[in-house]
PDB file of C-alpha atoms in Angstrom:
ATOM      1  CA  UNK R   1     -17.626 -31.107  -2.791  1.00  0.00           C
ATOM      2  CA  UNK R   2     -20.423 -30.038  -0.430  1.00  0.00           C
ATOM      3  CA  UNK R   3     -23.641 -29.523  -2.287  1.00  0.00           C
ATOM      4  CA  UNK R   4     -25.938 -26.585  -1.704  1.00  0.00           C
ATOM      5  CA  UNK R   5     -28.523 -29.097  -0.477  1.00  0.00           C
ATOM      6  CA  UNK R   6     -26.094 -30.436   2.154  1.00  0.00           C
ATOM      7  CA  UNK R   7     -25.492 -26.869   3.323  1.00  0.00           C
ATOM      8  CA  UNK R   8     -29.233 -26.271   3.570  1.00  0.00           C
ATOM      9  CA  UNK R   9     -29.579 -29.457   5.625  1.00  0.00           C
ATOM     10  CA  UNK R  10     -27.681 -27.684   8.401  1.00  0.00           C
ATOM     11  CA  UNK R  11     -30.892 -25.854   9.215  1.00  0.00           C
ATOM     12  CA  UNK R  12     -32.715 -22.577   8.707  1.00  0.00           C
ATOM     13  CA  UNK R  13     -29.781 -20.423   9.834  1.00  0.00           C
ATOM     14  CA  UNK R  14     -27.957 -20.883   6.530  1.00  0.00           C
ATOM     15  CA  UNK R  15     -29.433 -19.757   3.210  1.00  0.00           C
ATOM     16  CA  UNK R  16     -27.705 -21.448   0.281  1.00  0.00           C
ATOM     17  CA  UNK R  17     -29.593 -21.627  -3.014  1.00  0.00           C
ATOM     18  CA  UNK R  18     -29.444 -24.829  -5.071  1.00  0.00           C
ATOM     19  CA  UNK R  19     -27.325 -23.155  -7.785  1.00  0.00           C
ATOM     20  CA  UNK R  20     -24.361 -22.503  -5.467  1.00  0.00           C
ATOM     21  CA  UNK R  21     -21.136 -24.459  -6.114  1.00  0.00           C
ATOM     22  CA  UNK R  22     -19.310 -25.263  -2.869  1.00  0.00           C
ATOM     23  CA  UNK R  23     -15.848 -26.856  -2.900  1.00  0.00           C
ATOM     24  CA  UNK R  24     -14.606 -29.494  -0.469  1.00  0.00           C
ATOM     25  CA  UNK R  25     -14.269 -28.607   3.222  1.00  0.00           C
ATOM     26  CA  UNK R  26     -15.985 -25.231   2.872  1.00  0.00           C
ATOM     27  CA  UNK R  27     -16.934 -23.914   6.303  1.00  0.00           C
ATOM     28  CA  UNK R  28     -20.076 -21.794   6.512  1.00  0.00           C
ATOM     29  CA  UNK R  29     -21.056 -19.926   9.670  1.00  0.00           C
ATOM     30  CA  UNK R  30     -24.703 -19.382  10.545  1.00  0.00           C
ATOM     31  CA  UNK R  31     -26.625 -16.540   8.918  1.00  0.00           C
ATOM     32  CA  UNK R  32     -24.917 -16.631   5.517  1.00  0.00           C
ATOM     33  CA  UNK R  33     -26.763 -15.903   2.285  1.00  0.00           C
ATOM     34  CA  UNK R  34     -25.275 -17.472  -0.861  1.00  0.00           C
ATOM     35  CA  UNK R  35     -26.902 -17.632  -4.274  1.00  0.00           C
ATOM     36  CA  UNK R  36     -25.609 -18.301  -7.780  1.00  0.00           C
ATOM     37  CA  UNK R  37     -21.967 -18.121  -6.682  1.00  0.00           C
ATOM     38  CA  UNK R  38     -18.990 -20.476  -6.419  1.00  0.00           C
ATOM     39  CA  UNK R  39     -16.841 -20.957  -3.309  1.00  0.00           C
ATOM     40  CA  UNK R  40     -13.577 -22.921  -3.533  1.00  0.00           C
ATOM     41  CA  UNK R  41     -12.130 -25.711  -1.400  1.00  0.00           C
ATOM     42  CA  UNK R  42     -11.193 -25.044   2.242  1.00  0.00           C
ATOM     43  CA  UNK R  43     -12.676 -21.550   2.260  1.00  0.00           C
ATOM     44  CA  UNK R  44     -14.220 -20.228   5.458  1.00  0.00           C
ATOM     45  CA  UNK R  45     -17.235 -17.882   5.265  1.00  0.00           C
ATOM     46  CA  UNK R  46     -18.159 -15.988   8.442  1.00  0.00           C
ATOM     47  CA  UNK R  47     -21.563 -15.070   9.836  1.00  0.00           C
ATOM     48  CA  UNK R  48     -23.782 -12.493   8.132  1.00  0.00           C
ATOM     49  CA  UNK R  49     -21.913 -12.710   4.815  1.00  0.00           C
ATOM     50  CA  UNK R  50     -23.778 -12.380   1.515  1.00  0.00           C
ATOM     51  CA  UNK R  51     -22.252 -13.645  -1.725  1.00  0.00           C
ATOM     52  CA  UNK R  52     -24.343 -12.851  -4.792  1.00  0.00           C
ATOM     53  CA  UNK R  53     -24.777 -14.580  -8.142  1.00  0.00           C
ATOM     54  CA  UNK R  54     -21.989 -14.510 -10.700  1.00  0.00           C
ATOM     55  CA  UNK R  55     -19.342 -14.063  -8.004  1.00  0.00           C
ATOM     56  CA  UNK R  56     -16.463 -16.427  -7.329  1.00  0.00           C
ATOM     57  CA  UNK R  57     -14.428 -16.999  -4.181  1.00  0.00           C
ATOM     58  CA  UNK R  58     -11.295 -19.104  -4.651  1.00  0.00           C
ATOM     59  CA  UNK R  59      -9.691 -21.847  -2.584  1.00  0.00           C
ATOM     60  CA  UNK R  60      -8.276 -21.324   0.923  1.00  0.00           C
ATOM     61  CA  UNK R  61      -9.887 -17.935   1.450  1.00  0.00           C
ATOM     62  CA  UNK R  62     -11.233 -16.413   4.632  1.00  0.00           C
ATOM     63  CA  UNK R  63     -14.294 -14.177   4.300  1.00  0.00           C
ATOM     64  CA  UNK R  64     -14.908 -12.547   7.685  1.00  0.00           C
ATOM     65  CA  UNK R  65     -18.318 -11.708   9.122  1.00  0.00           C
ATOM     66  CA  UNK R  66     -20.636  -8.977   7.840  1.00  0.00           C
ATOM     67  CA  UNK R  67     -18.975  -8.730   4.416  1.00  0.00           C
ATOM     68  CA  UNK R  68     -20.893  -8.192   1.173  1.00  0.00           C
ATOM     69  CA  UNK R  69     -19.609  -9.699  -2.072  1.00  0.00           C
ATOM     70  CA  UNK R  70     -21.825  -8.509  -4.891  1.00  0.00           C
ATOM     71  CA  UNK R  71     -22.361  -9.798  -8.387  1.00  0.00           C
ATOM     72  CA  UNK R  72     -19.297  -9.545 -10.614  1.00  0.00           C
ATOM     73  CA  UNK R  73     -16.630  -9.930  -7.923  1.00  0.00           C
ATOM     74  CA  UNK R  74     -13.862 -12.506  -8.383  1.00  0.00           C
ATOM     75  CA  UNK R  75     -11.755 -13.350  -5.355  1.00  0.00           C
ATOM     76  CA  UNK R  76      -8.787 -15.553  -6.236  1.00  0.00           C
ATOM     77  CA  UNK R  77      -7.112 -18.214  -4.043  1.00  0.00           C
ATOM     78  CA  UNK R  78      -5.689 -17.479  -0.593  1.00  0.00           C
ATOM     79  CA  UNK R  79      -7.378 -14.096  -0.121  1.00  0.00           C
ATOM     80  CA  UNK R  80      -8.297 -12.631   3.284  1.00  0.00           C
ATOM     81  CA  UNK R  81     -11.392 -10.419   3.491  1.00  0.00           C
ATOM     82  CA  UNK R  82     -11.768  -8.647   6.853  1.00  0.00           C
ATOM     83  CA  UNK R  83     -14.979  -7.933   8.740  1.00  0.00           C
ATOM     84  CA  UNK R  84     -17.551  -5.678   7.107  1.00  0.00           C
ATOM     85  CA  UNK R  85     -15.866  -5.326   3.721  1.00  0.00           C
ATOM     86  CA  UNK R  86     -18.184  -3.954   1.019  1.00  0.00           C
ATOM     87  CA  UNK R  87     -17.821  -4.422  -2.716  1.00  0.00           C
ATOM     88  CA  UNK R  88     -19.569  -2.122  -5.215  1.00  0.00           C
ATOM     89  CA  UNK R  89     -20.553  -3.173  -8.751  1.00  0.00           C
ATOM     90  CA  UNK R  90     -22.161  -0.007 -10.168  1.00  0.00           C
ATOM     91  CA  UNK R  91     -20.434   3.370 -10.582  1.00  0.00           C
ATOM     92  CA  UNK R  92     -23.696   5.264 -11.063  1.00  0.00           C
ATOM     93  CA  UNK R  93     -26.449   3.488  -9.084  1.00  0.00           C
ATOM     94  CA  UNK R  94     -29.998   4.696  -9.515  1.00  0.00           C
ATOM     95  CA  UNK R  95     -33.284   3.334  -8.159  1.00  0.00           C
ATOM     96  CA  UNK R  96     -35.399   4.563 -11.048  1.00  0.00           C
ATOM     97  CA  UNK R  97     -35.215   5.264 -14.757  1.00  0.00           C
ATOM     98  CA  UNK R  98     -35.746   8.798 -16.085  1.00  0.00           C
ATOM     99  CA  UNK R  99     -39.500   8.084 -16.390  1.00  0.00           C
ATOM    100  CA  UNK R 100     -39.718   7.258 -12.656  1.00  0.00           C
ATOM    101  CA  UNK R 101     -40.117   3.484 -13.106  1.00  0.00           C
ATOM    102  CA  UNK R 102     -38.007   1.214 -10.916  1.00  0.00           C
ATOM    103  CA  UNK R 103     -34.900  -0.041 -12.646  1.00  0.00           C
ATOM    104  CA  UNK R 104     -34.490  -3.746 -13.369  1.00  0.00           C
ATOM    105  CA  UNK R 105     -31.392  -5.813 -14.104  1.00  0.00           C
ATOM    106  CA  UNK R 106     -31.866  -4.920 -17.773  1.00  0.00           C
ATOM    107  CA  UNK R 107     -31.207  -1.238 -16.980  1.00  0.00           C
ATOM    108  CA  UNK R 108     -27.615  -1.568 -15.834  1.00  0.00           C
ATOM    109  CA  UNK R 109     -24.389  -3.452 -16.517  1.00  0.00           C
ATOM    110  CA  UNK R 110     -22.394  -5.245 -13.845  1.00  0.00           C
ATOM    111  CA  UNK R 111     -18.933  -3.738 -13.376  1.00  0.00           C
ATOM    112  CA  UNK R 112     -16.360  -6.357 -12.434  1.00  0.00           C
ATOM    113  CA  UNK R 113     -13.832  -6.388  -9.615  1.00  0.00           C
ATOM    114  CA  UNK R 114     -10.911  -8.816  -9.156  1.00  0.00           C
ATOM    115  CA  UNK R 115      -8.979  -9.506  -5.964  1.00  0.00           C
ATOM    116  CA  UNK R 116      -5.787 -11.373  -6.899  1.00  0.00           C
ATOM    117  CA  UNK R 117      -4.134 -14.277  -5.043  1.00  0.00           C
ATOM    118  CA  UNK R 118      -3.061 -13.787  -1.416  1.00  0.00           C
ATOM    119  CA  UNK R 119      -4.291 -10.205  -1.230  1.00  0.00           C
ATOM    120  CA  UNK R 120      -5.682  -8.987   2.108  1.00  0.00           C
ATOM    121  CA  UNK R 121      -8.536  -6.518   2.501  1.00  0.00           C
ATOM    122  CA  UNK R 122      -8.795  -4.937   5.960  1.00  0.00           C
ATOM    123  CA  UNK R 123     -12.004  -4.637   7.969  1.00  0.00           C
ATOM    124  CA  UNK R 124     -14.441  -1.948   6.917  1.00  0.00           C
ATOM    125  CA  UNK R 125     -12.849  -1.357   3.526  1.00  0.00           C
ATOM    126  CA  UNK R 126     -14.973  -0.412   0.525  1.00  0.00           C
ATOM    127  CA  UNK R 127     -13.850  -1.625  -2.881  1.00  0.00           C
ATOM    128  CA  UNK R 128     -15.403   0.338  -5.759  1.00  0.00           C
ATOM    129  CA  UNK R 129     -16.242  -1.271  -9.109  1.00  0.00           C
ATOM    130  CA  UNK R 130     -13.870  -1.860 -12.018  1.00  0.00           C
ATOM    131  CA  UNK R 131     -10.973  -2.390  -9.604  1.00  0.00           C
ATOM    132  CA  UNK R 132      -8.181  -4.942  -9.507  1.00  0.00           C
ATOM    133  CA  UNK R 133      -6.284  -5.533  -6.275  1.00  0.00           C
ATOM    134  CA  UNK R 134      -2.931  -7.144  -7.133  1.00  0.00           C
ATOM    135  CA  UNK R 135      -1.319 -10.309  -5.794  1.00  0.00           C
ATOM    136  CA  UNK R 136      -0.142 -10.057  -2.162  1.00  0.00           C
ATOM    137  CA  UNK R 137      -1.449  -6.493  -1.889  1.00  0.00           C
ATOM    138  CA  UNK R 138      -2.637  -5.241   1.497  1.00  0.00           C
ATOM    139  CA  UNK R 139      -5.579  -2.833   1.814  1.00  0.00           C
ATOM    140  CA  UNK R 140      -5.743  -1.098   5.200  1.00  0.00           C
ATOM    141  CA  UNK R 141      -8.833  -1.196   7.396  1.00  0.00           C
ATOM    142  CA  UNK R 142     -11.429   1.424   6.524  1.00  0.00           C
ATOM    143  CA  UNK R 143      -9.881   2.237   3.155  1.00  0.00           C
ATOM    144  CA  UNK R 144     -11.915   3.279   0.122  1.00  0.00           C
ATOM    145  CA  UNK R 145     -10.273   1.750  -2.947  1.00  0.00           C
ATOM    146  CA  UNK R 146     -11.065   3.883  -6.004  1.00  0.00           C
ATOM    147  CA  UNK R 147      -8.405   2.625  -8.450  1.00  0.00           C
ATOM    148  CA  UNK R 148      -6.299  -0.453  -9.139  1.00  0.00           C
ATOM    149  CA  UNK R 149      -3.857  -1.564  -6.449  1.00  0.00           C
ATOM    150  CA  UNK R 150      -0.535  -2.946  -7.764  1.00  0.00           C
ATOM    151  CA  UNK R 151       0.842  -6.311  -6.662  1.00  0.00           C
ATOM    152  CA  UNK R 152       2.637  -6.218  -3.269  1.00  0.00           C
ATOM    153  CA  UNK R 153       1.395  -2.676  -2.526  1.00  0.00           C
ATOM    154  CA  UNK R 154       0.220  -1.556   0.903  1.00  0.00           C
ATOM    155  CA  UNK R 155      -2.573   1.004   0.539  1.00  0.00           C
ATOM    156  CA  UNK R 156      -4.717   2.868   3.050  1.00  0.00           C
ATOM    157  CA  UNK R 157      -6.942   5.912   3.351  1.00  0.00           C
ATOM    158  CA  UNK R 158      -9.867   7.556   1.614  1.00  0.00           C
ATOM    159  CA  UNK R 159      -9.107   7.397  -1.201  1.00  0.00           C
ATOM    160  CA  UNK R 160      -6.607   4.571  -0.702  1.00  0.00           C
ATOM    161  CA  UNK R 161      -3.056   5.587  -1.562  1.00  0.00           C
ATOM    162  CA  UNK R 162       0.128   3.543  -1.845  1.00  0.00           C
ATOM    163  CA  UNK R 163       2.124   3.727   1.386  1.00  0.00           C
ATOM    164  CA  UNK R 164       4.856   1.249   0.484  1.00  0.00           C
ATOM    165  CA  UNK R 165       5.551  -2.099  -1.155  1.00  0.00           C
ATOM    166  CA  UNK R 166       5.937  -5.392   0.681  1.00  0.00           C
ATOM    167  CA  UNK R 167       9.320  -7.083   0.564  1.00  0.00           C
ATOM    168  CA  UNK R 168       9.542 -10.719  -0.562  1.00  0.00           C
ATOM    169  CA  UNK R 169      10.053 -11.932   3.045  1.00  0.00           C
ATOM    170  CA  UNK R 170       6.773 -10.190   4.029  1.00  0.00           C
ATOM    171  CA  UNK R 171       4.965 -12.463   1.560  1.00  0.00           C
ATOM    172  CA  UNK R 172       6.421 -15.634   3.079  1.00  0.00           C
ATOM    173  CA  UNK R 173       4.118 -15.495   6.109  1.00  0.00           C
TER     174      UNK R 173
END
């Protein structure tokens, strides 16, 4: 297992806080920002990716460049995340409280999102909070996922809608 300190030893182009758990053979591109998260064995994280605290990325995943994985996201094993994918963890974000004071972490509750094994999320997709994307599901590029995606479903659009289901031979690749 690569420690966060070993990742930091690669130089100032990688920001990995000491509380990050990195599995074996994790590959980190330059300009990543990881804190308080866990990344599983053999996972590849592209440039300009941020993975926040209390998020988990499984084994053998590929997280492409410019993606944002916020607090409360769980990505299971073998998942592909395309370029520029955004996850949301708050259905009603606000900067301030009613009295005008800036909100703090105490003023909101993290809403969880789960991406199941071998799912693929296309580039530029936005995944709203409280969503589950099923095993082997495929989310088309640019989609806005507003509700759960069943296992083996192919979805696309804004909002994402089911186009079809993958056949078992499609999942063998």
